[in-house]
Coordinates of C-alpha atoms and ligand atoms in Angstrom, one line a residue:
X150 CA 4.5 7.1 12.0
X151 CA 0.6 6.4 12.5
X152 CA 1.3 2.5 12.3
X153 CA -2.0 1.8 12.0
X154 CA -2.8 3.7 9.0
X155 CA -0.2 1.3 6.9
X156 CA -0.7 -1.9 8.1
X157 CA -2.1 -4.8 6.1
X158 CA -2.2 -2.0 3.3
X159 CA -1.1 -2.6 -0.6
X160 CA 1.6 -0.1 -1.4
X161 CA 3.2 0.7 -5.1
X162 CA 6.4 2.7 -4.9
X163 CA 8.8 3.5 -7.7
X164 CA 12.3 3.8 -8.2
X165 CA 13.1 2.3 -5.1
X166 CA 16.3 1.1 -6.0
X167 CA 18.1 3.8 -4.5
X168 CA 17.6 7.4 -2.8
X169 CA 14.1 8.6 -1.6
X170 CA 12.3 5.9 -2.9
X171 CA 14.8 3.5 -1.1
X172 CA 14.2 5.4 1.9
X173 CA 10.4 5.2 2.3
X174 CA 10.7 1.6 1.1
X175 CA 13.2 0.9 4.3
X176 CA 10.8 3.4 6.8
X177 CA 8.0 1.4 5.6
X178 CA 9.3 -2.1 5.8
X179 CA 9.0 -2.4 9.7
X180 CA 5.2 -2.8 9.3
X181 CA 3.0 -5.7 8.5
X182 CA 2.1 -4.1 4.8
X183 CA 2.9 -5.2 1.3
X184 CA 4.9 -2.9 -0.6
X185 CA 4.8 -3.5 -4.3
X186 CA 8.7 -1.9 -5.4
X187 CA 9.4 -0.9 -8.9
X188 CA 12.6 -0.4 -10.8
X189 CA 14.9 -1.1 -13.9
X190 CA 16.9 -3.3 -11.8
X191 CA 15.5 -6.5 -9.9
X192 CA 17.4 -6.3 -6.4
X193 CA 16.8 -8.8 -3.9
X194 CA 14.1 -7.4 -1.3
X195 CA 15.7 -6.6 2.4
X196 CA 15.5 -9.2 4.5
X197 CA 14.2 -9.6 8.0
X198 CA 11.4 -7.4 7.6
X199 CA 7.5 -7.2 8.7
X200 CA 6.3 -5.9 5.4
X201 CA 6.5 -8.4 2.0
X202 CA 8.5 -6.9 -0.3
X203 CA 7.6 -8.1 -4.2
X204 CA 10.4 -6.6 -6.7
X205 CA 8.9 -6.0 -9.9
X206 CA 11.4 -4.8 -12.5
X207 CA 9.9 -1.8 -15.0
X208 CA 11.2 1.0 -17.2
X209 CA 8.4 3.1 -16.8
X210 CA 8.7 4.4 -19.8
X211 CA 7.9 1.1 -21.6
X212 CA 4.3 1.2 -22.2
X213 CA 4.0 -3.1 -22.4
X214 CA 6.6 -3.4 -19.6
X215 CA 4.0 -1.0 -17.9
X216 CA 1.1 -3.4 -18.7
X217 CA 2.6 -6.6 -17.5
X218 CA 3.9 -5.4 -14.0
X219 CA 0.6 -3.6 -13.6
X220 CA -1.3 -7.4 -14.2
X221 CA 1.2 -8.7 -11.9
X222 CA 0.2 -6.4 -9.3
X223 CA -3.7 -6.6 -9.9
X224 CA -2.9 -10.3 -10.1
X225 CA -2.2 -10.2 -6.5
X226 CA -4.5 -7.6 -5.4
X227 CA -7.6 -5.5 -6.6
X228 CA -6.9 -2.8 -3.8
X229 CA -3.7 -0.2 -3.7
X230 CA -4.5 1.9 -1.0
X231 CA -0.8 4.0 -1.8
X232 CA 0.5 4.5 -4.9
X233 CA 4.3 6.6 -4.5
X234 CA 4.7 8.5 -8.2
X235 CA 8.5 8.2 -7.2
X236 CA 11.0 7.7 -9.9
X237 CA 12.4 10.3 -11.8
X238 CA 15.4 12.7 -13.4
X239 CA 16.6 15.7 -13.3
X240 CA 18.1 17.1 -16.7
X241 CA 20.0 20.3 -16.5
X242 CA 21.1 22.9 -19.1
X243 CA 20.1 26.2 -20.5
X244 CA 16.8 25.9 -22.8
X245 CA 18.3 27.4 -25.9
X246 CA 20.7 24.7 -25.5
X247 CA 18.7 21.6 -25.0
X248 CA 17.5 19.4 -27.4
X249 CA 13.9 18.2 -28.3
X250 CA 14.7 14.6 -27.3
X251 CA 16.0 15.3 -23.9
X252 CA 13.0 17.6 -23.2
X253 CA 10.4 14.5 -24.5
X254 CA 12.9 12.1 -22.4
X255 CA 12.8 13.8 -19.4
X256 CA 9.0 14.1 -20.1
X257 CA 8.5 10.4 -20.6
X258 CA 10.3 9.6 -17.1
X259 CA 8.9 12.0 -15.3
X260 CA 5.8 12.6 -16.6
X261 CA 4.0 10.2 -18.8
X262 CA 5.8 7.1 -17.0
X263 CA 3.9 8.4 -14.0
X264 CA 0.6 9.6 -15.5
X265 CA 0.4 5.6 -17.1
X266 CA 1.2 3.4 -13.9
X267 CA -1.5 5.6 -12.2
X268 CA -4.0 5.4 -15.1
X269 CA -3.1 1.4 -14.7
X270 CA -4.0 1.1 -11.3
X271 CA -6.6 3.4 -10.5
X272 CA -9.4 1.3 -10.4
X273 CA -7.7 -0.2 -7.6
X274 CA -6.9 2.9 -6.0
X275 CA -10.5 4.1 -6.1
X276 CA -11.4 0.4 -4.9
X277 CA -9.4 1.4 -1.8
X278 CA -10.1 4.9 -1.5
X279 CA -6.6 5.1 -1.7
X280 CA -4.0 8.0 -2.2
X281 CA -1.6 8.5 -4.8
X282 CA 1.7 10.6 -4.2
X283 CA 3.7 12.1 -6.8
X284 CA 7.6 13.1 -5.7
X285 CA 8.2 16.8 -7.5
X286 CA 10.1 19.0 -6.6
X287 CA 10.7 22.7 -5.6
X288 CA 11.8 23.1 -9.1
X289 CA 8.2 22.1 -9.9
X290 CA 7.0 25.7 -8.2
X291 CA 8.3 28.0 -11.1
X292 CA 10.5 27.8 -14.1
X293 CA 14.0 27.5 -12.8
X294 CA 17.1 28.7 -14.7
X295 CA 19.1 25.8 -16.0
X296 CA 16.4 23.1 -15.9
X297 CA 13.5 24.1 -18.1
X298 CA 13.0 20.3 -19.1
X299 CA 13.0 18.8 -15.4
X300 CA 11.0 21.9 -14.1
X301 CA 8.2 21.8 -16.9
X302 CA 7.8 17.7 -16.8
X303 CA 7.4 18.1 -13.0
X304 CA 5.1 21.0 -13.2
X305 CA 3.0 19.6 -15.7
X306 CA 2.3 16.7 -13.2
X307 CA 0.5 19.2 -10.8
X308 CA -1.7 20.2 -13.3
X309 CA -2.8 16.5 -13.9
X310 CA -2.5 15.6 -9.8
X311 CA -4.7 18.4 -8.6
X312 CA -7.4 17.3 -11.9
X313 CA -7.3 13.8 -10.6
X314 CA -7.9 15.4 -6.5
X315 CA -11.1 17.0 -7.8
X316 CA -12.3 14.4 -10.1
X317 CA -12.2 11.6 -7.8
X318 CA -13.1 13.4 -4.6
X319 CA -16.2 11.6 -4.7
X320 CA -14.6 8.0 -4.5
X321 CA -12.4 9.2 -1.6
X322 CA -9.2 9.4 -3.8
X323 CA -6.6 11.7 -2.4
X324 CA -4.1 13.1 -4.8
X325 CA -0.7 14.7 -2.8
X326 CA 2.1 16.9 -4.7
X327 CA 5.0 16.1 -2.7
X328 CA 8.0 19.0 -3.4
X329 CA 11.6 17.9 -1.8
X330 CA 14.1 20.4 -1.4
X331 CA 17.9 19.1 -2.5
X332 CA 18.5 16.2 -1.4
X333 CA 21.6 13.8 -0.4
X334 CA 20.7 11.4 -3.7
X335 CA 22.5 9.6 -6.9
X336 CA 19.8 12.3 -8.7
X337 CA 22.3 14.7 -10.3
X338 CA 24.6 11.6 -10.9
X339 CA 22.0 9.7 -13.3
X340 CA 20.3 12.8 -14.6
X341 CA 20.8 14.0 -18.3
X342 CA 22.8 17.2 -19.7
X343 CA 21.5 19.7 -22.4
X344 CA 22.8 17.2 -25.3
X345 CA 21.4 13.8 -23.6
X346 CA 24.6 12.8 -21.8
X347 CA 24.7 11.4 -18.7
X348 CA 24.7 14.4 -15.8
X349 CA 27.7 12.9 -13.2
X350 CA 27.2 16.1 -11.2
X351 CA 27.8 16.7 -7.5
X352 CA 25.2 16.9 -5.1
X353 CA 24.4 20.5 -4.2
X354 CA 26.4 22.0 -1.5
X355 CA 25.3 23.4 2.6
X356 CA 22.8 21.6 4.8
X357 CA 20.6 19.3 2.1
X358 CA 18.6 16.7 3.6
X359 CA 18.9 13.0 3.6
X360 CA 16.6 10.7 1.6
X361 CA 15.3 9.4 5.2
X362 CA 14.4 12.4 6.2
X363 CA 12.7 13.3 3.4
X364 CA 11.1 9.9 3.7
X365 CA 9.5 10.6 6.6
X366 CA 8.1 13.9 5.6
X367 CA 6.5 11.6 2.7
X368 CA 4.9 9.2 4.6
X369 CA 3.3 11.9 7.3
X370 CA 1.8 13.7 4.7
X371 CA 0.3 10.3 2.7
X372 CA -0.9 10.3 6.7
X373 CA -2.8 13.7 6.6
X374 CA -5.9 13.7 4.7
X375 CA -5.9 17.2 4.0
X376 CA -2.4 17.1 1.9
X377 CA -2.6 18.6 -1.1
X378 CA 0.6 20.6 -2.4
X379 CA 2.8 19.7 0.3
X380 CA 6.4 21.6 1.1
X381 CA 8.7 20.5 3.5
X382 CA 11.6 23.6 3.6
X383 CA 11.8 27.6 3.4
X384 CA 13.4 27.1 -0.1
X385 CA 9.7 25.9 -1.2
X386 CA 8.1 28.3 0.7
X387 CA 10.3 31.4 -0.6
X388 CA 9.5 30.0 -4.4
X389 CA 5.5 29.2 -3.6
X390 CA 4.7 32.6 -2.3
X391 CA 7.2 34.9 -4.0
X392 CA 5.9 33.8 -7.2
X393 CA 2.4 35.2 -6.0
X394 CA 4.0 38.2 -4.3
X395 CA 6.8 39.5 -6.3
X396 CA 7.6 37.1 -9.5
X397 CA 10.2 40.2 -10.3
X398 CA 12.1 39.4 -7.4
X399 CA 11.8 35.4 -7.5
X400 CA 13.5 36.0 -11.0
X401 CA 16.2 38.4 -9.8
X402 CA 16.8 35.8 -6.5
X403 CA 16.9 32.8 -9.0
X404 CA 19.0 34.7 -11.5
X405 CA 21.7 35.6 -8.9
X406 CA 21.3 32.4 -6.5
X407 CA 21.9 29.7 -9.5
X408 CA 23.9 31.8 -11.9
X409 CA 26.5 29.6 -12.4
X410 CA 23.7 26.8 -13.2
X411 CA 23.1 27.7 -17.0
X412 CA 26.6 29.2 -17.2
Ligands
NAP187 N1 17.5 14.4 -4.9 C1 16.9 15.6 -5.0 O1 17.5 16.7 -4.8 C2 15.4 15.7 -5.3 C3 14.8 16.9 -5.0 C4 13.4 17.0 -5.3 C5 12.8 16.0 -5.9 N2 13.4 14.8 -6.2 C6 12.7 13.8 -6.9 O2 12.7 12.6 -6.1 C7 12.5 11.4 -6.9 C8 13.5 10.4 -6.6 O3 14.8 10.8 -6.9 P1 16.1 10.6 -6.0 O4 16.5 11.9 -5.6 O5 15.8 9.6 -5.0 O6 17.2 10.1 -7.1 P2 17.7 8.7 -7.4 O7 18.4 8.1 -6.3 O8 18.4 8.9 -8.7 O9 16.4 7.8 -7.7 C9 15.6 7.9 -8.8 C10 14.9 6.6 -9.0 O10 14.1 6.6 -10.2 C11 14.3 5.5 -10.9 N3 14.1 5.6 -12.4 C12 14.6 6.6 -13.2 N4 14.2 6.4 -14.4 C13 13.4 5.3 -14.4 C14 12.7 4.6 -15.4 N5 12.7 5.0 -16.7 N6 11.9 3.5 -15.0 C15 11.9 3.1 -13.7 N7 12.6 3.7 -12.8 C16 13.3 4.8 -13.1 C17 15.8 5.2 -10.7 O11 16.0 3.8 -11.0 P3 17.5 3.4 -11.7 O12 18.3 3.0 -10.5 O13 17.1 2.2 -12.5 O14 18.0 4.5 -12.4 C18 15.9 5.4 -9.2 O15 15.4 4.3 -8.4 C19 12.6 11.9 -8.4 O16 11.3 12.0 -9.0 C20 13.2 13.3 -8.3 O17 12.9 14.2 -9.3 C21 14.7 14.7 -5.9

């Protein structure tokens, strides 16, 4: 970690209260920054560490909840120079099978919750000439079978990141599409099924990587100036350029590979 790049620095991450957003939270609390962390749940900050932790509790999907923690934040400082677009679901089922609601809940999580806390602090950000990070996914690359609604609301935030990039070049803004692959998280626990219901799925199985690791990956490419779209495994690779190369055989793959997914 480039420790110089963090410290005294204003930081905003979501859904730190577990997972990857827990993890970058804990990476970055050995440095002298403040790290604003947002959740549903208030949990006491971590103690013993260099950064100040200020819990701020939020359903980002609450558009006056969303207000008030942004004034609390602005209330402390008019500078964010990171802003982690973290919190999120995943919703899984076939799309003839899924209902409007869950595709305009898993919509308001993942995207709208994330366009407005941006929106609310971008004055700051462009103050800063800060960097705003949004946690997507490789399911954010192409449609994938059995999660229409969680691969549309993430893809839809690329769109809006990469407008935002170009837009705001001139103030110094960067805007970085972050894409995990699986990872060892409570994500497929919390998520949402076809009908709304809570997911309680097990993680994925062979070699996934741990929210830590992924964490790291996060905070070098916040690091790299030139970050743009970034992907961290061969599973995001495989979907980024098949999809340019052979989108018949990126459908056969995902057809086969995930079968049993919208089954
Ligand atoms: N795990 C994976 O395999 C994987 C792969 C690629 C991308 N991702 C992305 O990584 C991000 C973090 O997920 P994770 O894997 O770390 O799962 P996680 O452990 O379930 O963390 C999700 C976080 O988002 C928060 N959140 C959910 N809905 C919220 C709301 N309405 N308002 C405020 N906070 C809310 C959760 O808070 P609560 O504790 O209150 O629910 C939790 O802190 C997500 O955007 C996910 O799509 C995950």
């Amino acid at each position: 970690m480039k420790n110089h790049l963090w410290e005294n620095k204003n930081i905003v991450i979501t859904g730190t209260s577990s997972g990857i957003g827990e993890a970058l939270m804990m990476a970055l609390s050995g440095i002298n920054c403040r790290i604003f962390a947002l959740d549903r749940v208030s949990k006491t900050p971590p103690s013993n560490t260099k950064a100040e932790i200020i819990p701020l509790t939020v359903d980002i999907t609450d558009d006056e909840n969303m207000k008030s923690v942004a004034g609390e934040i602005l209330a402390k400082t008019d500078s964010i120079d990171y802003l982690f677009n973290n919190a999120g679901i995943t919703t899984h089922g076939r799309m003839d099978e899924t209902h409007i609601d869950v595709f305009r809940k898993t919509f308001n999580i993942n995207f709208f919750g994330n366009i407005h806390l941006t929106l609310l602090l971008i004055e700051a950000i462009k103050k800063a000439r800060g960097a705003v990070m949004v946690t997507s996914t490789v399911s954010g690359l192409y449609g994938i079978p059995g999660r229409s609604a969680y691969s549309s609301s993430k893809a839809a935030l690329h769109a809006a990141y990469e407008s935002l990039r170009i837009e705001l070049s001139e103030f110094g803004v960067r805007s970085i599409i972050f894409c995990p692959p699986y990872t060892k998280t409570a994500l497929r626990t919390s998520g949402l099924d076809s009908k709304g219901n809570q997911l309680n799925e097990e993680q994925a199985k062979g070699n996934i990587k741990t929210p830590e690791e992924v964490a790291q990956f996060m905070i070098s490419a916040a690091e790299d100036p030139n970050s743009r779209l970034v992907i961290i495994d061969k599973s995001g690779f495989f979907v980024k350029w098949m999809r340019l190369l052979s989108p018949a055989y990126l459908e056969k793959t995902l057809f086969k590979r995930l079968f049993a997914d919208f089954h």
